[in-house]
Amino acid sequence: MRQSLLIVISVLCFACNPNVKEKINTVGEKAGEVVGEAAKGVSRGIENAFEITIQKKDSVALRDISFGKILLSDSGGTDNKLSVYIIFHADMNRTMTIKVFDNAELEIGRARTTVSAKKDDATYVDFLFDPHTNMDRDHKFIIE
């Protein structure tokens, strides 16, 4: 009985000590920060691994654009719609073509759209490919 009472009193004294509570909270916060940073790092790594990039074919007109977000979406059961956020650094009124190549460097599709924009405009431009074109994020995309 005495031993149980001694243990209970020791635990209460230990738990009531503000320094001990503060240290426990600090350790918990640090552990939470480490786990949070690790999760962010994994998330960034996954995003980078699945990031779509578009190469520009060397053209004077294409020097006046840059890209923001690029989205690959479903249209009719296959990933055949590419939405590209384009930032225009000069007035533009032209037809753009995007060609897609698979991992074996074989062309698997191309899509055209007419783009009309003023300098400093920015908008999503949709390129709709043939329904047979099933694109993956690791395919090569070239804009002309």
PDB file of C-alpha atoms in Angstrom:
ATOM      1  CA  MET A   1       0.000   0.000   0.000  1.00  0.00           C
ATOM      2  CA  ARG A   2       2.784   2.371   0.938  1.00  0.00           C
ATOM      3  CA  GLN A   3       4.588   1.569  -2.281  1.00  0.00           C
ATOM      4  CA  SER A   4       1.480   2.313  -4.371  1.00  0.00           C
ATOM      5  CA  LEU A   5       0.958   5.593  -2.566  1.00  0.00           C
ATOM      6  CA  LEU A   6       4.601   6.534  -3.135  1.00  0.00           C
ATOM      7  CA  ILE A   7       4.291   5.784  -6.855  1.00  0.00           C
ATOM      8  CA  VAL A   8       1.095   7.835  -7.187  1.00  0.00           C
ATOM      9  CA  ILE A   9       2.636  10.800  -5.343  1.00  0.00           C
ATOM     10  CA  SER A  10       5.792  10.584  -7.496  1.00  0.00           C
ATOM     11  CA  VAL A  11       3.780  10.536 -10.717  1.00  0.00           C
ATOM     12  CA  LEU A  12       1.656  13.485  -9.581  1.00  0.00           C
ATOM     13  CA  CYS A  13       4.731  15.516  -8.624  1.00  0.00           C
ATOM     14  CA  PHE A  14       6.390  14.657 -11.903  1.00  0.00           C
ATOM     15  CA  ALA A  15       3.281  15.515 -13.937  1.00  0.00           C
ATOM     16  CA  CYS A  16       2.614  18.759 -12.080  1.00  0.00           C
ATOM     17  CA  ASN A  17       6.115  20.100 -12.628  1.00  0.00           C
ATOM     18  CA  PRO A  18       5.772  22.861 -15.283  1.00  0.00           C
ATOM     19  CA  ASN A  19       9.323  22.300 -16.572  1.00  0.00           C
ATOM     20  CA  VAL A  20       8.591  18.650 -17.291  1.00  0.00           C
ATOM     21  CA  LYS A  21       5.317  19.529 -19.035  1.00  0.00           C
ATOM     22  CA  GLU A  22       7.079  22.167 -21.120  1.00  0.00           C
ATOM     23  CA  LYS A  23       9.828  19.760 -22.159  1.00  0.00           C
ATOM     24  CA  ILE A  24       7.297  17.088 -23.103  1.00  0.00           C
ATOM     25  CA  ASN A  25       5.356  19.634 -25.182  1.00  0.00           C
ATOM     26  CA  THR A  26       8.566  20.843 -26.861  1.00  0.00           C
ATOM     27  CA  VAL A  27       9.600  17.294 -27.737  1.00  0.00           C
ATOM     28  CA  GLY A  28       6.115  16.615 -29.104  1.00  0.00           C
ATOM     29  CA  GLU A  29       6.178  19.792 -31.200  1.00  0.00           C
ATOM     30  CA  LYS A  30       9.614  18.946 -32.627  1.00  0.00           C
ATOM     31  CA  ALA A  31       8.502  15.412 -33.459  1.00  0.00           C
ATOM     32  CA  GLY A  32       5.415  16.820 -35.182  1.00  0.00           C
ATOM     33  CA  GLU A  33       7.552  19.258 -37.188  1.00  0.00           C
ATOM     34  CA  VAL A  34       9.870  16.461 -38.337  1.00  0.00           C
ATOM     35  CA  VAL A  35       6.944  14.284 -39.426  1.00  0.00           C
ATOM     36  CA  GLY A  36       5.303  17.269 -41.162  1.00  0.00           C
ATOM     37  CA  GLU A  37       8.496  18.160 -43.053  1.00  0.00           C
ATOM     38  CA  ALA A  38       8.981  14.537 -44.120  1.00  0.00           C
ATOM     39  CA  ALA A  39       5.411  14.415 -45.437  1.00  0.00           C
ATOM     40  CA  LYS A  40       5.927  17.673 -47.362  1.00  0.00           C
ATOM     41  CA  GLY A  41       9.158  16.321 -48.860  1.00  0.00           C
ATOM     42  CA  VAL A  42       7.490  13.116 -50.007  1.00  0.00           C
ATOM     43  CA  SER A  43       4.605  15.119 -51.466  1.00  0.00           C
ATOM     44  CA  ARG A  44       6.997  17.418 -53.381  1.00  0.00           C
ATOM     45  CA  GLY A  45       8.924  14.409 -54.664  1.00  0.00           C
ATOM     46  CA  ILE A  46       5.760  12.780 -55.964  1.00  0.00           C
ATOM     47  CA  GLU A  47       4.646  16.023 -57.636  1.00  0.00           C
ATOM     48  CA  ASN A  48       8.036  16.415 -59.339  1.00  0.00           C
ATOM     49  CA  ALA A  49       8.004  12.813 -60.522  1.00  0.00           C
ATOM     50  CA  PHE A  50       4.635  13.309 -62.216  1.00  0.00           C
ATOM     51  CA  GLU A  51       5.243  16.828 -63.526  1.00  0.00           C
ATOM     52  CA  ILE A  52       4.488  17.324 -67.221  1.00  0.00           C
ATOM     53  CA  THR A  53       6.968  19.376 -69.218  1.00  0.00           C
ATOM     54  CA  ILE A  54       6.560  20.810 -72.689  1.00  0.00           C
ATOM     55  CA  GLN A  55       9.531  21.525 -74.909  1.00  0.00           C
ATOM     56  CA  LYS A  56       9.345  24.435 -77.341  1.00  0.00           C
ATOM     57  CA  LYS A  57      10.394  23.805 -80.908  1.00  0.00           C
ATOM     58  CA  ASP A  58      12.805  26.600 -81.807  1.00  0.00           C
ATOM     59  CA  SER A  59      10.573  29.317 -83.213  1.00  0.00           C
ATOM     60  CA  VAL A  60      10.620  33.089 -82.926  1.00  0.00           C
ATOM     61  CA  ALA A  61       6.891  33.182 -82.062  1.00  0.00           C
ATOM     62  CA  LEU A  62       7.274  30.660 -79.244  1.00  0.00           C
ATOM     63  CA  ARG A  63       9.953  32.724 -77.532  1.00  0.00           C
ATOM     64  CA  ASP A  64       7.191  35.104 -76.460  1.00  0.00           C
ATOM     65  CA  ILE A  65       5.341  32.550 -74.321  1.00  0.00           C
ATOM     66  CA  SER A  66       6.012  30.708 -71.105  1.00  0.00           C
ATOM     67  CA  PHE A  67       4.111  27.960 -69.342  1.00  0.00           C
ATOM     68  CA  GLY A  68       2.472  27.705 -65.957  1.00  0.00           C
ATOM     69  CA  LYS A  69       0.454  24.706 -64.799  1.00  0.00           C
ATOM     70  CA  ILE A  70      -0.031  21.826 -67.232  1.00  0.00           C
ATOM     71  CA  LEU A  71      -2.967  19.458 -66.721  1.00  0.00           C
ATOM     72  CA  LEU A  72      -3.641  16.094 -68.311  1.00  0.00           C
ATOM     73  CA  SER A  73      -7.284  15.106 -68.128  1.00  0.00           C
ATOM     74  CA  ASP A  74      -9.791  12.570 -69.328  1.00  0.00           C
ATOM     75  CA  SER A  75     -12.020  13.099 -72.321  1.00  0.00           C
ATOM     76  CA  GLY A  76     -14.049  10.053 -73.282  1.00  0.00           C
ATOM     77  CA  GLY A  77     -12.239   7.424 -71.216  1.00  0.00           C
ATOM     78  CA  THR A  78      -8.630   8.169 -72.146  1.00  0.00           C
ATOM     79  CA  ASP A  79      -6.135  10.790 -71.042  1.00  0.00           C
ATOM     80  CA  ASN A  80      -6.315  12.782 -74.264  1.00  0.00           C
ATOM     81  CA  LYS A  81      -6.879  16.386 -73.189  1.00  0.00           C
ATOM     82  CA  LEU A  82      -3.909  18.593 -72.375  1.00  0.00           C
ATOM     83  CA  SER A  83      -4.644  21.973 -70.756  1.00  0.00           C
ATOM     84  CA  VAL A  84      -1.682  24.342 -70.744  1.00  0.00           C
ATOM     85  CA  TYR A  85      -1.570  27.619 -68.823  1.00  0.00           C
ATOM     86  CA  ILE A  86       0.210  29.944 -71.251  1.00  0.00           C
ATOM     87  CA  ILE A  87       1.605  33.362 -70.364  1.00  0.00           C
ATOM     88  CA  PHE A  88       1.948  35.657 -73.374  1.00  0.00           C
ATOM     89  CA  HIS A  89       4.828  38.140 -73.440  1.00  0.00           C
ATOM     90  CA  ALA A  90       3.737  39.589 -76.808  1.00  0.00           C
ATOM     91  CA  ASP A  91       0.580  39.754 -78.923  1.00  0.00           C
ATOM     92  CA  MET A  92      -0.124  36.431 -80.591  1.00  0.00           C
ATOM     93  CA  ASN A  93      -2.564  35.132 -83.178  1.00  0.00           C
ATOM     94  CA  ARG A  94      -1.447  31.776 -84.551  1.00  0.00           C
ATOM     95  CA  THR A  95      -2.123  28.082 -84.672  1.00  0.00           C
ATOM     96  CA  MET A  96      -0.199  26.029 -82.137  1.00  0.00           C
ATOM     97  CA  THR A  97       0.492  22.324 -82.458  1.00  0.00           C
ATOM     98  CA  ILE A  98       1.530  19.958 -79.695  1.00  0.00           C
ATOM     99  CA  LYS A  99       3.033  16.600 -80.607  1.00  0.00           C
ATOM    100  CA  VAL A 100       3.247  13.726 -78.133  1.00  0.00           C
ATOM    101  CA  PHE A 101       5.927  11.038 -78.174  1.00  0.00           C
ATOM    102  CA  ASP A 102       5.925   7.856 -76.114  1.00  0.00           C
ATOM    103  CA  ASN A 103       8.906   6.494 -74.198  1.00  0.00           C
ATOM    104  CA  ALA A 104      10.218   4.812 -77.365  1.00  0.00           C
ATOM    105  CA  GLU A 105      10.255   8.270 -79.065  1.00  0.00           C
ATOM    106  CA  LEU A 106       7.376   7.280 -81.374  1.00  0.00           C
ATOM    107  CA  GLU A 107       4.843   9.987 -82.140  1.00  0.00           C
ATOM    108  CA  ILE A 108       1.484   8.942 -80.729  1.00  0.00           C
ATOM    109  CA  GLY A 109      -0.589  12.065 -81.348  1.00  0.00           C
ATOM    110  CA  ARG A 110      -0.826  15.710 -82.230  1.00  0.00           C
ATOM    111  CA  ALA A 111      -3.392  18.407 -81.613  1.00  0.00           C
ATOM    112  CA  ARG A 112      -3.827  21.909 -82.993  1.00  0.00           C
ATOM    113  CA  THR A 113      -5.636  24.955 -81.730  1.00  0.00           C
ATOM    114  CA  THR A 114      -5.729  28.599 -82.745  1.00  0.00           C
ATOM    115  CA  VAL A 115      -4.560  30.962 -80.047  1.00  0.00           C
ATOM    116  CA  SER A 116      -5.294  34.677 -79.963  1.00  0.00           C
ATOM    117  CA  ALA A 117      -3.956  36.731 -77.054  1.00  0.00           C
ATOM    118  CA  LYS A 118      -2.592  40.136 -76.162  1.00  0.00           C
ATOM    119  CA  LYS A 119       0.684  40.888 -74.435  1.00  0.00           C
ATOM    120  CA  ASP A 120       0.543  40.085 -70.693  1.00  0.00           C
ATOM    121  CA  ASP A 121      -2.527  37.851 -71.109  1.00  0.00           C
ATOM    122  CA  ALA A 122      -2.464  34.440 -69.458  1.00  0.00           C
ATOM    123  CA  THR A 123      -4.980  31.656 -69.905  1.00  0.00           C
ATOM    124  CA  TYR A 124      -5.473  27.910 -70.129  1.00  0.00           C
ATOM    125  CA  VAL A 125      -5.364  26.612 -73.690  1.00  0.00           C
ATOM    126  CA  ASP A 126      -6.880  23.170 -74.307  1.00  0.00           C
ATOM    127  CA  PHE A 127      -5.391  20.739 -76.790  1.00  0.00           C
ATOM    128  CA  LEU A 128      -7.806  17.880 -77.505  1.00  0.00           C
ATOM    129  CA  PHE A 129      -6.156  14.804 -79.007  1.00  0.00           C
ATOM    130  CA  ASP A 130      -7.707  11.898 -80.888  1.00  0.00           C
ATOM    131  CA  PRO A 131      -9.561   9.540 -78.492  1.00  0.00           C
ATOM    132  CA  HIS A 132      -7.031   6.802 -79.331  1.00  0.00           C
ATOM    133  CA  THR A 133      -4.244   8.953 -77.891  1.00  0.00           C
ATOM    134  CA  ASN A 134      -3.670   7.814 -74.326  1.00  0.00           C
ATOM    135  CA  MET A 135      -0.995  10.118 -72.939  1.00  0.00           C
ATOM    136  CA  ASP A 136       1.052   9.583 -69.809  1.00  0.00           C
ATOM    137  CA  ARG A 137       2.810  12.219 -67.754  1.00  0.00           C
ATOM    138  CA  ASP A 138       6.233  10.847 -68.628  1.00  0.00           C
ATOM    139  CA  HIS A 139       5.665  11.201 -72.379  1.00  0.00           C
ATOM    140  CA  LYS A 140       7.499  13.875 -74.348  1.00  0.00           C
ATOM    141  CA  PHE A 141       5.439  16.923 -75.382  1.00  0.00           C
ATOM    142  CA  ILE A 142       6.695  19.371 -78.031  1.00  0.00           C
ATOM    143  CA  ILE A 143       4.884  22.585 -78.965  1.00  0.00           C
ATOM    144  CA  GLU A 144       5.317  24.168 -82.392  1.00  0.00           C
TER     145      GLU A 144
END
